[in-house]
Amino acid sequence: MGFKISWLAFDAIEKATMLDALGFRDTGEADEANESPFSAVQLRNGWSIIWSNDFEWAATQPVKSSFPTKRAISCQLHEGLMYSATHGADDGIELWSVVHDAQQSLHDLSISGNPPPELLPIKDKLFLDQKSEDAGSAEVDFIFDIPIELAASITGFRHDLWEIDGYRPDWTVIERKSA
């Protein structure tokens, strides 16, 4: 089964400001395992994140629009399809994207724009791991992790880790504001 999620991260913006700008409200209810449709957190490193259990959600959000923060990252992953993507925007302008779609090819990796320098060592390591895997059982898709690892290297957040730098973030359930 696996994860079918998306998330948005905004740098140097308070969680409440992010939620208000995106039309959400915080219920205050803890969501430790991100089981609700949407949850949010303010990380200690300054990034605020909205998690969605809807794989498509982040692709429809205004990561490219003007926002009260300079940097924004979006990430989508679908482990059933082995599809992952991350996009980076500064000042409301998308500057880069990195996408893996195993439906195209196990080694598929589409890069556009000017991705951050963290991409190269991540890409080199995981392609090397994939080469070793391909020589053996070829059961693991390491290329799938490239967009995810890139997003994690920038934001400090990875969807499948319970702790970040020795602490467990306080995720809370969020919901859309009434119309």
Short mmCIF file of C-alpha atoms in Angstrom, two decimals:
data_model
loop_
_atom_site.label_atom_id
_atom_site.label_comp_id
_atom_site.label_asym_id
_atom_site.label_seq_id
_atom_site.Cartn_x
_atom_site.Cartn_y
_atom_site.Cartn_z
CA MET A 1 0.00 0.00 0.00
CA GLY A 2 2.42 2.71 1.15
CA PHE A 3 2.25 6.47 1.33
CA LYS A 4 0.11 8.50 -1.09
CA ILE A 5 0.66 11.99 0.28
CA SER A 6 1.77 15.50 -0.47
CA TRP A 7 3.07 18.34 1.64
CA LEU A 8 3.96 22.00 1.41
CA ALA A 9 6.67 23.71 3.41
CA PHE A 10 7.18 27.43 3.85
CA ASP A 11 10.37 28.90 5.28
CA ALA A 12 10.44 31.54 8.00
CA ILE A 13 6.69 31.86 8.42
CA GLU A 14 4.64 31.13 11.49
CA LYS A 15 2.26 28.20 11.26
CA ALA A 16 -0.79 30.39 12.01
CA THR A 17 0.13 32.84 9.22
CA MET A 18 0.63 29.97 6.75
CA LEU A 19 -2.70 28.38 7.66
CA ASP A 20 -4.56 31.68 7.37
CA ALA A 21 -3.02 32.43 3.97
CA LEU A 22 -4.02 28.99 2.67
CA GLY A 23 -7.55 29.08 4.10
CA PHE A 24 -7.10 26.64 7.00
CA ARG A 25 -7.68 26.80 10.73
CA ASP A 26 -5.91 24.83 13.44
CA THR A 27 -8.21 22.64 15.54
CA GLY A 28 -5.56 22.17 18.23
CA GLU A 29 -6.18 18.41 18.16
CA ALA A 30 -2.97 16.34 18.09
CA ASP A 31 -2.33 14.26 14.96
CA GLU A 32 0.86 12.38 15.84
CA ALA A 33 0.64 9.93 12.92
CA ASN A 34 -0.75 12.34 10.31
CA GLU A 35 -3.95 10.34 9.97
CA SER A 36 -6.37 13.22 9.40
CA PRO A 37 -6.88 14.56 5.86
CA PHE A 38 -4.71 17.59 6.74
CA SER A 39 -2.29 18.36 9.55
CA ALA A 40 0.32 21.03 10.15
CA VAL A 41 3.43 21.71 12.18
CA GLN A 42 5.94 24.46 12.89
CA LEU A 43 9.43 22.96 12.92
CA ARG A 44 12.14 24.31 15.20
CA ASN A 45 14.25 25.19 12.14
CA GLY A 46 11.66 27.75 10.96
CA TRP A 47 9.84 25.70 8.33
CA SER A 48 6.04 25.39 8.58
CA ILE A 49 4.51 22.35 6.89
CA ILE A 50 1.05 21.26 5.81
CA TRP A 51 0.68 17.50 5.33
CA SER A 52 -2.11 16.15 3.15
CA ASN A 53 -3.20 12.55 2.77
CA ASP A 54 -4.21 13.53 -0.77
CA PHE A 55 -1.39 12.84 -3.23
CA GLU A 56 -2.67 15.47 -5.69
CA TRP A 57 -3.26 18.28 -3.16
CA ALA A 58 0.18 19.94 -3.16
CA ALA A 59 0.17 20.17 -6.95
CA THR A 60 -2.97 22.34 -6.80
CA GLN A 61 -1.70 24.77 -4.16
CA PRO A 62 -0.25 28.27 -4.57
CA VAL A 63 3.41 27.41 -3.96
CA LYS A 64 4.13 29.60 -7.00
CA SER A 65 2.04 32.58 -5.89
CA SER A 66 3.21 35.47 -3.77
CA PHE A 67 3.23 34.44 -0.17
CA PRO A 68 4.51 36.00 3.04
CA THR A 69 7.73 33.97 2.83
CA LYS A 70 10.66 33.78 0.45
CA ARG A 71 11.11 30.01 0.03
CA ALA A 72 8.51 27.31 -0.52
CA ILE A 73 8.90 23.59 -1.21
CA SER A 74 6.25 21.14 -2.34
CA CYS A 75 6.61 17.38 -2.27
CA GLN A 76 4.39 14.60 -3.58
CA LEU A 77 4.90 10.87 -3.31
CA HIS A 78 2.90 7.82 -4.28
CA GLU A 79 4.62 4.59 -3.27
CA GLY A 80 2.11 2.44 -5.20
CA LEU A 81 3.08 4.12 -8.49
CA MET A 82 6.64 4.89 -7.40
CA TYR A 83 6.15 8.54 -8.30
CA SER A 84 7.81 11.36 -6.38
CA ALA A 85 8.25 15.06 -7.07
CA THR A 86 9.54 18.16 -5.37
CA HIS A 87 9.33 21.75 -6.54
CA GLY A 88 11.05 24.83 -5.20
CA ALA A 89 9.86 28.43 -5.40
CA ASP A 90 11.37 31.70 -4.24
CA ASP A 91 9.36 34.89 -4.01
CA GLY A 92 6.39 33.20 -5.68
CA ILE A 93 8.34 32.00 -8.73
CA GLU A 94 8.98 28.30 -9.30
CA LEU A 95 12.72 27.94 -9.86
CA TRP A 96 13.16 24.19 -10.13
CA SER A 97 11.56 20.77 -10.01
CA VAL A 98 12.80 17.19 -9.69
CA VAL A 99 10.40 14.38 -10.63
CA HIS A 100 10.69 10.59 -10.70
CA ASP A 101 8.01 8.54 -12.46
CA ALA A 102 8.72 4.80 -12.51
CA GLN A 103 5.80 4.40 -14.94
CA GLN A 104 8.10 6.06 -17.50
CA SER A 105 11.24 4.15 -16.50
CA LEU A 106 12.87 2.86 -13.33
CA HIS A 107 15.71 5.32 -13.99
CA ASP A 108 13.43 8.25 -14.88
CA LEU A 109 14.45 11.56 -13.35
CA SER A 110 13.22 14.83 -14.83
CA ILE A 111 15.00 17.95 -13.66
CA SER A 112 13.96 21.42 -14.67
CA GLY A 113 15.16 24.86 -13.77
CA ASN A 114 18.08 25.48 -11.46
CA PRO A 115 17.83 23.00 -8.57
CA PRO A 116 19.81 23.63 -5.39
CA PRO A 117 23.36 22.27 -5.06
CA GLU A 118 22.17 19.60 -2.58
CA LEU A 119 20.74 17.69 -5.56
CA LEU A 120 24.03 16.56 -7.10
CA PRO A 121 25.42 14.47 -4.19
CA ILE A 122 21.96 13.00 -3.52
CA LYS A 123 21.50 12.11 -7.18
CA ASP A 124 25.02 10.64 -7.51
CA LYS A 125 24.67 8.48 -4.40
CA LEU A 126 21.21 7.12 -5.21
CA PHE A 127 22.04 6.41 -8.86
CA LEU A 128 25.09 4.49 -7.62
CA ASP A 129 22.88 2.59 -5.16
CA GLN A 130 20.46 1.86 -8.03
CA LYS A 131 23.29 0.57 -10.22
CA SER A 132 24.30 -1.88 -7.46
CA GLU A 133 20.64 -2.88 -6.98
CA ASP A 134 20.18 -3.45 -10.72
CA ALA A 135 23.17 -5.82 -10.71
CA GLY A 136 21.41 -7.94 -8.09
CA SER A 137 17.76 -8.48 -7.34
CA ALA A 138 16.56 -5.07 -8.68
CA GLU A 139 13.71 -4.92 -6.15
CA VAL A 140 14.35 -1.41 -4.80
CA ASP A 141 13.74 1.87 -6.64
CA PHE A 142 16.39 4.21 -5.24
CA ILE A 143 15.64 6.92 -7.81
CA PHE A 144 12.23 7.37 -6.14
CA ASP A 145 14.04 8.81 -3.10
CA ILE A 146 15.91 11.55 -4.99
CA PRO A 147 13.11 14.19 -4.92
CA ILE A 148 12.20 13.20 -1.35
CA GLU A 149 15.80 13.43 -0.10
CA LEU A 150 16.23 16.78 -1.84
CA ALA A 151 13.14 18.20 -0.11
CA ALA A 152 14.39 16.79 3.21
CA SER A 153 17.85 18.29 2.75
CA ILE A 154 16.29 21.75 2.39
CA THR A 155 13.49 21.64 4.96
CA GLY A 156 14.82 19.13 7.48
CA PHE A 157 11.56 17.16 7.11
CA ARG A 158 11.05 13.68 5.72
CA HIS A 159 7.57 12.13 5.72
CA ASP A 160 8.62 8.75 7.11
CA LEU A 161 10.69 9.90 10.09
CA TRP A 162 8.97 10.33 13.44
CA GLU A 163 11.72 12.48 14.90
CA ILE A 164 13.63 15.46 13.56
CA ASP A 165 16.93 16.33 15.20
CA GLY A 166 16.01 14.37 18.33
CA TYR A 167 12.51 15.74 18.88
CA ARG A 168 9.07 14.70 17.75
CA PRO A 169 7.16 17.54 16.05
CA ASP A 170 3.72 18.48 17.41
CA TRP A 171 1.43 17.91 14.42
CA THR A 172 -2.13 19.17 14.79
CA VAL A 173 -5.27 18.54 12.77
CA ILE A 174 -6.20 21.43 10.49
CA GLU A 175 -9.35 22.00 8.50
CA ARG A 176 -10.59 24.35 5.84
CA LYS A 177 -12.19 27.55 7.08
CA SER A 178 -15.94 27.76 6.53
CA ALA A 179 -16.97 29.55 3.36
#
